[in-house]
């Protein structure tokens, strides 16, 4: 592909390389922390949003690159495509889970499994191994990434755990687990399998700032040291109460539609978010979620410049930036307050160029001077 004269040249060095960068979930969090990022993303629609947001946007396939051909960086991050592993997807990845785990083991022994990946039913399944390929290649060239952060749907946790065992053998301190987004101030229930690895000392997964959501349980119930979970109503500020009636049926029954009140977190935002019906307190239809509103429920800034086609899918595929903010911070040995997280979400996106450099955050643990 010829180079795009409108995009800035690829830098020689950045703080973070983001594999499968999408429209910018991890990039947004990194920008909030004052980190420079180079993202690899092949989808042209996501690249259109990246362009509008001031992120690098030339389409790339991570399989064509590695540490030798990417900008030098000290953080490796990524969220491989989840469609074959998620419950709502094809299921090809979940069916091949044991096979993929065996490939991880072989890669740890120095084997090239690229030919085996071609036999997988869906090629997207094998992309989950790309971060390990990059990490091992960087280690072989004696320029290892000092920090690694990976995220995926919960079904991928066994793969992260096996990768973690391999990373520990080459000197990393590793933590894996499943985090709930509403426990980090995201007005949405969503679960993500997280891996953080560091060469710079022991690290822990981020500590929740909010209580877990339970259907029928009051926000104020539970651990008094944690904040109540965030609500759709507060995030969107529509000015009236509403109910969201899900496009999906509960337990596989299409007649049993999930239902959430605006005083609750949203259900998981997916690429089908526009199909969810919204009614007011009297049962009358009200406007469905706009794309900016769907992005805000994912904790993107309300003015984030979504562009290209399939925007709902872009939004649904992204990691919520506030969750990414907490995870990246934990990987750096810091904890972000909910107050700072709210401030960055509520700021206009363009203002992120005014954020303090990372050394301020490293010294103080605060996002603001």
GROMACS .gro file of C-alpha atoms in nm:
model
  369
    1UNK     CA    1   0.000   0.000   0.000
    2UNK     CA    2   0.146   0.342  -0.090
    3UNK     CA    3   0.211   0.573   0.201
    4UNK     CA    4  -0.051   0.831   0.289
    5UNK     CA    5   0.094   1.182   0.250
    6UNK     CA    6  -0.150   1.313   0.512
    7UNK     CA    7  -0.038   1.081   0.791
    8UNK     CA    8   0.265   1.161   0.997
    9UNK     CA    9   0.567   0.935   0.931
   10UNK     CA   10   0.595   0.633   1.155
   11UNK     CA   11   0.799   0.737   1.460
   12UNK     CA   12   1.121   0.560   1.552
   13UNK     CA   13   1.023   0.545   1.919
   14UNK     CA   14   0.702   0.568   2.121
   15UNK     CA   15   0.602   0.470   2.474
   16UNK     CA   16   0.348   0.207   2.370
   17UNK     CA   17   0.273  -0.016   2.071
   18UNK     CA   18  -0.096  -0.108   2.061
   19UNK     CA   19  -0.182  -0.419   1.860
   20UNK     CA   20  -0.540  -0.444   1.728
   21UNK     CA   21  -0.589  -0.081   1.825
   22UNK     CA   22  -0.943  -0.042   1.687
   23UNK     CA   23  -1.088   0.308   1.713
   24UNK     CA   24  -0.868   0.382   2.011
   25UNK     CA   25  -0.983   0.241   2.347
   26UNK     CA   26  -0.634   0.172   2.478
   27UNK     CA   27  -0.491   0.468   2.285
   28UNK     CA   28  -0.735   0.705   2.456
   29UNK     CA   29  -0.632   0.580   2.800
   30UNK     CA   30  -0.264   0.604   2.709
   31UNK     CA   31  -0.313   0.961   2.585
   32UNK     CA   32  -0.479   1.047   2.917
   33UNK     CA   33  -0.165   0.918   3.091
   34UNK     CA   34   0.065   1.127   2.873
   35UNK     CA   35   0.194   0.822   2.681
   36UNK     CA   36   0.278   0.832   2.312
   37UNK     CA   37   0.127   0.541   2.117
   38UNK     CA   38   0.153   0.379   1.776
   39UNK     CA   39  -0.149   0.160   1.703
   40UNK     CA   40  -0.173  -0.125   1.454
   41UNK     CA   41  -0.523  -0.166   1.308
   42UNK     CA   42  -0.635  -0.315   0.976
   43UNK     CA   43  -1.005  -0.219   0.968
   44UNK     CA   44  -1.049   0.089   0.749
   45UNK     CA   45  -1.358   0.208   0.937
   46UNK     CA   46  -1.174   0.204   1.268
   47UNK     CA   47  -0.884   0.380   1.094
   48UNK     CA   48  -1.124   0.655   0.982
   49UNK     CA   49  -1.212   0.720   1.346
   50UNK     CA   50  -0.845   0.709   1.443
   51UNK     CA   51  -0.771   0.970   1.177
   52UNK     CA   52  -1.045   1.202   1.304
   53UNK     CA   53  -0.920   1.155   1.662
   54UNK     CA   54  -0.564   1.251   1.573
   55UNK     CA   55  -0.428   0.897   1.614
   56UNK     CA   56  -0.211   0.720   1.355
   57UNK     CA   57  -0.446   0.563   1.104
   58UNK     CA   58  -0.276   0.389   0.812
   59UNK     CA   59  -0.417   0.031   0.802
   60UNK     CA   60  -0.175  -0.236   0.923
   61UNK     CA   61  -0.195  -0.612   0.973
   62UNK     CA   62   0.000  -0.703   1.287
   63UNK     CA   63   0.100  -1.035   1.128
   64UNK     CA   64   0.313  -0.841   0.880
   65UNK     CA   65   0.511  -0.668   1.154
   66UNK     CA   66   0.708  -0.733   1.469
   67UNK     CA   67   0.948  -0.555   1.703
   68UNK     CA   68   1.206  -0.524   1.424
   69UNK     CA   69   0.968  -0.334   1.195
   70UNK     CA   70   0.759  -0.139   1.448
   71UNK     CA   71   0.854   0.172   1.644
   72UNK     CA   72   1.066   0.095   1.947
   73UNK     CA   73   0.850   0.096   2.259
   74UNK     CA   74   0.869  -0.008   2.623
   75UNK     CA   75   0.501  -0.106   2.655
   76UNK     CA   76   0.329  -0.373   2.444
   77UNK     CA   77  -0.051  -0.368   2.461
   78UNK     CA   78  -0.336  -0.523   2.269
   79UNK     CA   79  -0.686  -0.659   2.258
   80UNK     CA   80  -0.707  -0.922   1.980
   81UNK     CA   81  -1.041  -0.969   1.799
   82UNK     CA   82  -1.292  -1.139   2.027
   83UNK     CA   83  -1.557  -1.248   1.776
   84UNK     CA   84  -1.462  -1.616   1.774
   85UNK     CA   85  -1.436  -1.635   2.155
   86UNK     CA   86  -1.738  -1.432   2.266
   87UNK     CA   87  -2.070  -1.599   2.347
   88UNK     CA   88  -2.241  -1.378   2.089
   89UNK     CA   89  -1.992  -1.474   1.818
   90UNK     CA   90  -1.923  -1.781   1.607
   91UNK     CA   91  -1.777  -1.988   1.892
   92UNK     CA   92  -1.491  -2.114   1.673
   93UNK     CA   93  -1.232  -1.983   1.917
   94UNK     CA   94  -1.399  -2.136   2.221
   95UNK     CA   95  -1.418  -2.473   2.043
   96UNK     CA   96  -1.048  -2.448   1.957
   97UNK     CA   97  -0.941  -2.326   2.301
   98UNK     CA   98  -0.739  -2.635   2.398
   99UNK     CA   99  -0.571  -2.633   2.058
  100UNK     CA  100  -0.476  -2.266   2.090
  101UNK     CA  101  -0.340  -2.322   2.441
  102UNK     CA  102  -0.121  -2.602   2.301
  103UNK     CA  103   0.015  -2.355   2.045
  104UNK     CA  104   0.106  -2.118   2.327
  105UNK     CA  105   0.306  -2.396   2.495
  106UNK     CA  106   0.486  -2.475   2.171
  107UNK     CA  107   0.569  -2.110   2.113
  108UNK     CA  108   0.721  -2.104   2.460
  109UNK     CA  109   0.949  -2.386   2.347
  110UNK     CA  110   1.061  -2.182   2.048
  111UNK     CA  111   0.844  -2.348   1.784
  112UNK     CA  112   0.694  -2.168   1.485
  113UNK     CA  113   0.321  -2.249   1.481
  114UNK     CA  114   0.225  -2.024   1.189
  115UNK     CA  115   0.151  -2.318   0.958
  116UNK     CA  116  -0.079  -2.474   1.220
  117UNK     CA  117  -0.274  -2.153   1.257
  118UNK     CA  118  -0.378  -2.179   0.893
  119UNK     CA  119  -0.578  -2.492   0.981
  120UNK     CA  120  -0.802  -2.308   1.228
  121UNK     CA  121  -1.163  -2.275   1.117
  122UNK     CA  122  -1.155  -1.895   1.158
  123UNK     CA  123  -0.825  -1.714   1.105
  124UNK     CA  124  -0.922  -1.452   1.362
  125UNK     CA  125  -0.881  -1.713   1.636
  126UNK     CA  126  -0.506  -1.731   1.580
  127UNK     CA  127  -0.464  -1.357   1.619
  128UNK     CA  128  -0.482  -1.400   1.997
  129UNK     CA  129  -0.125  -1.539   1.976
  130UNK     CA  130   0.023  -1.231   1.810
  131UNK     CA  131   0.111  -1.047   2.134
  132UNK     CA  132   0.312  -1.349   2.250
  133UNK     CA  133   0.493  -1.363   1.915
  134UNK     CA  134   0.586  -0.997   1.952
  135UNK     CA  135   0.692  -1.037   2.316
  136UNK     CA  136   0.913  -1.339   2.245
  137UNK     CA  137   1.069  -1.174   1.939
  138UNK     CA  138   1.154  -0.863   2.142
  139UNK     CA  139   1.310  -1.079   2.413
  140UNK     CA  140   1.523  -1.265   2.158
  141UNK     CA  141   1.663  -0.936   2.029
  142UNK     CA  142   1.747  -0.842   2.390
  143UNK     CA  143   1.517  -0.541   2.384
  144UNK     CA  144   1.219  -0.680   2.575
  145UNK     CA  145   0.907  -0.479   2.643
  146UNK     CA  146   0.921  -0.369   3.003
  147UNK     CA  147   0.542  -0.378   3.043
  148UNK     CA  148   0.278  -0.590   2.865
  149UNK     CA  149  -0.099  -0.534   2.889
  150UNK     CA  150  -0.353  -0.761   2.717
  151UNK     CA  151  -0.733  -0.777   2.726
  152UNK     CA  152  -0.997  -1.005   2.582
  153UNK     CA  153  -1.330  -1.169   2.666
  154UNK     CA  154  -1.332  -1.399   2.973
  155UNK     CA  155  -1.317  -1.716   2.760
  156UNK     CA  156  -0.957  -1.627   2.671
  157UNK     CA  157  -0.835  -1.633   3.033
  158UNK     CA  158  -0.678  -1.984   2.998
  159UNK     CA  159  -0.472  -1.854   2.705
  160UNK     CA  160  -0.357  -1.552   2.907
  161UNK     CA  161  -0.267  -1.781   3.197
  162UNK     CA  162  -0.054  -2.005   2.975
  163UNK     CA  163   0.109  -1.700   2.818
  164UNK     CA  164   0.175  -1.569   3.167
  165UNK     CA  165   0.360  -1.888   3.260
  166UNK     CA  166   0.586  -1.844   2.957
  167UNK     CA  167   0.647  -1.477   3.030
  168UNK     CA  168   0.740  -1.561   3.389
  169UNK     CA  169   1.009  -1.796   3.260
  170UNK     CA  170   1.179  -1.506   3.083
  171UNK     CA  171   1.167  -1.274   3.382
  172UNK     CA  172   0.827  -1.106   3.392
  173UNK     CA  173   0.604  -1.069   3.698
  174UNK     CA  174   0.254  -1.157   3.572
  175UNK     CA  175  -0.101  -1.119   3.692
  176UNK     CA  176  -0.414  -1.245   3.513
  177UNK     CA  177  -0.779  -1.223   3.600
  178UNK     CA  178  -1.128  -1.119   3.494
  179UNK     CA  179  -1.236  -0.765   3.576
  180UNK     CA  180  -1.588  -0.621   3.582
  181UNK     CA  181  -1.614  -0.282   3.415
  182UNK     CA  182  -1.879  -0.140   3.649
  183UNK     CA  183  -1.633  -0.187   3.937
  184UNK     CA  184  -1.410   0.076   3.775
  185UNK     CA  185  -1.668   0.347   3.716
  186UNK     CA  186  -1.787   0.236   3.373
  187UNK     CA  187  -2.169   0.279   3.347
  188UNK     CA  188  -2.195  -0.063   3.185
  189UNK     CA  189  -2.163  -0.428   3.288
  190UNK     CA  190  -1.892  -0.600   3.089
  191UNK     CA  191  -1.629  -0.856   3.185
  192UNK     CA  192  -1.276  -0.862   3.043
  193UNK     CA  193  -0.988  -1.106   3.087
  194UNK     CA  194  -0.676  -0.903   3.165
  195UNK     CA  195  -0.305  -0.986   3.166
  196UNK     CA  196  -0.044  -0.746   3.297
  197UNK     CA  197   0.326  -0.834   3.296
  198UNK     CA  198   0.620  -0.626   3.412
  199UNK     CA  199   0.998  -0.648   3.425
  200UNK     CA  200   1.000  -0.364   3.676
  201UNK     CA  201   0.879  -0.541   3.988
  202UNK     CA  202   0.567  -0.698   4.132
  203UNK     CA  203   0.239  -0.568   3.992
  204UNK     CA  204  -0.122  -0.634   4.085
  205UNK     CA  205  -0.443  -0.602   3.890
  206UNK     CA  206  -0.618  -0.270   3.955
  207UNK     CA  207  -0.817  -0.240   4.276
  208UNK     CA  208  -1.192  -0.182   4.217
  209UNK     CA  209  -1.323   0.163   4.299
  210UNK     CA  210  -1.694   0.072   4.276
  211UNK     CA  211  -1.930  -0.198   4.399
  212UNK     CA  212  -2.030  -0.484   4.169
  213UNK     CA  213  -2.369  -0.456   4.005
  214UNK     CA  214  -2.637  -0.700   4.117
  215UNK     CA  215  -2.982  -0.700   3.964
  216UNK     CA  216  -3.239  -0.589   4.218
  217UNK     CA  217  -2.976  -0.473   4.470
  218UNK     CA  218  -2.953  -0.105   4.563
  219UNK     CA  219  -2.648   0.095   4.456
  220UNK     CA  220  -2.577   0.183   4.819
  221UNK     CA  221  -2.568  -0.180   4.936
  222UNK     CA  222  -2.241  -0.359   4.991
  223UNK     CA  223  -1.888  -0.254   5.081
  224UNK     CA  224  -1.902   0.101   5.219
  225UNK     CA  225  -1.538   0.157   5.116
  226UNK     CA  226  -1.642   0.132   4.750
  227UNK     CA  227  -1.848   0.380   4.549
  228UNK     CA  228  -2.193   0.290   4.413
  229UNK     CA  229  -2.183   0.177   4.051
  230UNK     CA  230  -2.233   0.442   3.785
  231UNK     CA  231  -2.569   0.469   3.608
  232UNK     CA  232  -2.673   0.522   3.248
  233UNK     CA  233  -2.882   0.819   3.353
  234UNK     CA  234  -2.591   1.004   3.512
  235UNK     CA  235  -2.360   0.928   3.220
  236UNK     CA  236  -2.603   1.044   2.950
  237UNK     CA  237  -2.794   1.317   3.136
  238UNK     CA  238  -3.106   1.282   2.923
  239UNK     CA  239  -3.314   1.459   3.185
  240UNK     CA  240  -3.571   1.183   3.234
  241UNK     CA  241  -3.587   0.823   3.354
  242UNK     CA  242  -3.596   0.548   3.094
  243UNK     CA  243  -3.580   0.174   3.045
  244UNK     CA  244  -3.359  -0.002   2.791
  245UNK     CA  245  -3.509  -0.319   2.646
  246UNK     CA  246  -3.236  -0.538   2.505
  247UNK     CA  247  -3.228  -0.676   2.155
  248UNK     CA  248  -3.108  -1.006   2.305
  249UNK     CA  249  -3.324  -1.264   2.474
  250UNK     CA  250  -3.237  -1.387   2.822
  251UNK     CA  251  -3.127  -1.750   2.839
  252UNK     CA  252  -3.167  -1.788   2.465
  253UNK     CA  253  -3.540  -1.709   2.471
  254UNK     CA  254  -3.604  -1.415   2.234
  255UNK     CA  255  -3.927  -1.335   2.420
  256UNK     CA  256  -3.740  -1.272   2.746
  257UNK     CA  257  -3.577  -0.941   2.667
  258UNK     CA  258  -3.329  -0.807   2.918
  259UNK     CA  259  -3.439  -0.479   3.074
  260UNK     CA  260  -3.234  -0.210   3.253
  261UNK     CA  261  -3.348   0.111   3.420
  262UNK     CA  262  -3.155   0.434   3.370
  263UNK     CA  263  -3.064   0.413   3.739
  264UNK     CA  264  -2.866   0.097   3.655
  265UNK     CA  265  -2.553   0.043   3.445
  266UNK     CA  266  -2.607  -0.043   3.082
  267UNK     CA  267  -2.585  -0.402   2.968
  268UNK     CA  268  -2.278  -0.475   2.755
  269UNK     CA  269  -2.261  -0.239   2.459
  270UNK     CA  270  -2.235  -0.436   2.135
  271UNK     CA  271  -2.241  -0.359   1.765
  272UNK     CA  272  -2.619  -0.407   1.783
  273UNK     CA  273  -2.668  -0.127   2.038
  274UNK     CA  274  -2.898   0.069   1.806
  275UNK     CA  275  -3.149  -0.219   1.812
  276UNK     CA  276  -3.214  -0.175   2.183
  277UNK     CA  277  -3.552  -0.016   2.245
  278UNK     CA  278  -3.579   0.271   2.495
  279UNK     CA  279  -3.903   0.371   2.666
  280UNK     CA  280  -3.982   0.637   2.924
  281UNK     CA  281  -4.153   0.583   3.259
  282UNK     CA  282  -4.496   0.565   3.092
  283UNK     CA  283  -4.386   0.306   2.837
  284UNK     CA  284  -4.369   0.547   2.542
  285UNK     CA  285  -4.086   0.505   2.295
  286UNK     CA  286  -3.802   0.757   2.326
  287UNK     CA  287  -3.498   0.806   2.101
  288UNK     CA  288  -3.266   0.508   2.092
  289UNK     CA  289  -2.904   0.553   2.192
  290UNK     CA  290  -2.719   0.783   1.957
  291UNK     CA  291  -2.370   0.677   1.857
  292UNK     CA  292  -2.207   0.939   2.084
  293UNK     CA  293  -2.425   0.813   2.371
  294UNK     CA  294  -2.320   0.453   2.303
  295UNK     CA  295  -1.959   0.569   2.302
  296UNK     CA  296  -2.011   0.752   2.632
  297UNK     CA  297  -2.146   0.434   2.792
  298UNK     CA  298  -1.813   0.283   2.688
  299UNK     CA  299  -1.650   0.589   2.858
  300UNK     CA  300  -1.522   0.753   2.543
  301UNK     CA  301  -1.550   1.132   2.561
  302UNK     CA  302  -1.892   1.246   2.441
  303UNK     CA  303  -1.730   1.444   2.158
  304UNK     CA  304  -1.509   1.157   2.039
  305UNK     CA  305  -1.507   1.192   1.657
  306UNK     CA  306  -1.654   0.861   1.542
  307UNK     CA  307  -1.609   0.826   1.165
  308UNK     CA  308  -1.631   0.576   0.879
  309UNK     CA  309  -1.893   0.304   0.858
  310UNK     CA  310  -2.008   0.040   1.110
  311UNK     CA  311  -1.957   0.288   1.394
  312UNK     CA  312  -2.178   0.090   1.632
  313UNK     CA  313  -1.954  -0.212   1.574
  314UNK     CA  314  -1.643   0.000   1.633
  315UNK     CA  315  -1.788   0.116   1.964
  316UNK     CA  316  -1.895  -0.232   2.071
  317UNK     CA  317  -1.556  -0.386   1.989
  318UNK     CA  318  -1.353  -0.133   2.190
  319UNK     CA  319  -1.225  -0.171   2.543
  320UNK     CA  320  -1.381   0.098   2.764
  321UNK     CA  321  -1.108   0.363   2.798
  322UNK     CA  322  -1.169   0.408   3.171
  323UNK     CA  323  -1.109   0.037   3.231
  324UNK     CA  324  -0.798   0.063   3.013
  325UNK     CA  325  -0.687   0.362   3.218
  326UNK     CA  326  -0.705   0.160   3.541
  327UNK     CA  327  -0.533  -0.142   3.385
  328UNK     CA  328  -0.249   0.057   3.228
  329UNK     CA  329  -0.199   0.245   3.552
  330UNK     CA  330  -0.181  -0.079   3.752
  331UNK     CA  331   0.075  -0.216   3.507
  332UNK     CA  332   0.283   0.095   3.582
  333UNK     CA  333   0.246   0.041   3.956
  334UNK     CA  334  -0.010   0.319   4.012
  335UNK     CA  335  -0.376   0.352   4.109
  336UNK     CA  336  -0.606   0.608   3.944
  337UNK     CA  337  -0.876   0.774   4.151
  338UNK     CA  338  -1.235   0.774   4.028
  339UNK     CA  339  -1.234   1.153   4.049
  340UNK     CA  340  -0.948   1.180   3.800
  341UNK     CA  341  -1.108   0.919   3.573
  342UNK     CA  342  -1.433   1.117   3.564
  343UNK     CA  343  -1.245   1.437   3.484
  344UNK     CA  344  -1.071   1.293   3.180
  345UNK     CA  345  -1.392   1.143   3.040
  346UNK     CA  346  -1.576   1.471   3.080
  347UNK     CA  347  -1.305   1.679   2.914
  348UNK     CA  348  -1.334   1.753   2.541
  349UNK     CA  349  -1.124   1.501   2.352
  350UNK     CA  350  -0.907   1.762   2.182
  351UNK     CA  351  -0.794   1.887   2.523
  352UNK     CA  352  -0.591   1.567   2.575
  353UNK     CA  353  -0.298   1.737   2.405
  354UNK     CA  354  -0.276   1.952   2.719
  355UNK     CA  355  -0.234   1.655   2.955
  356UNK     CA  356   0.082   1.648   3.167
  357UNK     CA  357   0.363   1.412   3.063
  358UNK     CA  358   0.384   1.065   3.209
  359UNK     CA  359   0.661   1.156   3.454
  360UNK     CA  360   0.412   1.372   3.648
  361UNK     CA  361   0.178   1.073   3.682
  362UNK     CA  362   0.470   0.846   3.775
  363UNK     CA  363   0.573   1.081   4.056
  364UNK     CA  364   0.233   1.174   4.193
  365UNK     CA  365  -0.017   0.908   4.077
  366UNK     CA  366  -0.243   1.195   3.964
  367UNK     CA  367  -0.352   1.280   3.611
  368UNK     CA  368  -0.369   1.653   3.675
  369UNK     CA  369  -0.104   1.899   3.781
   0.00000   0.00000   0.00000
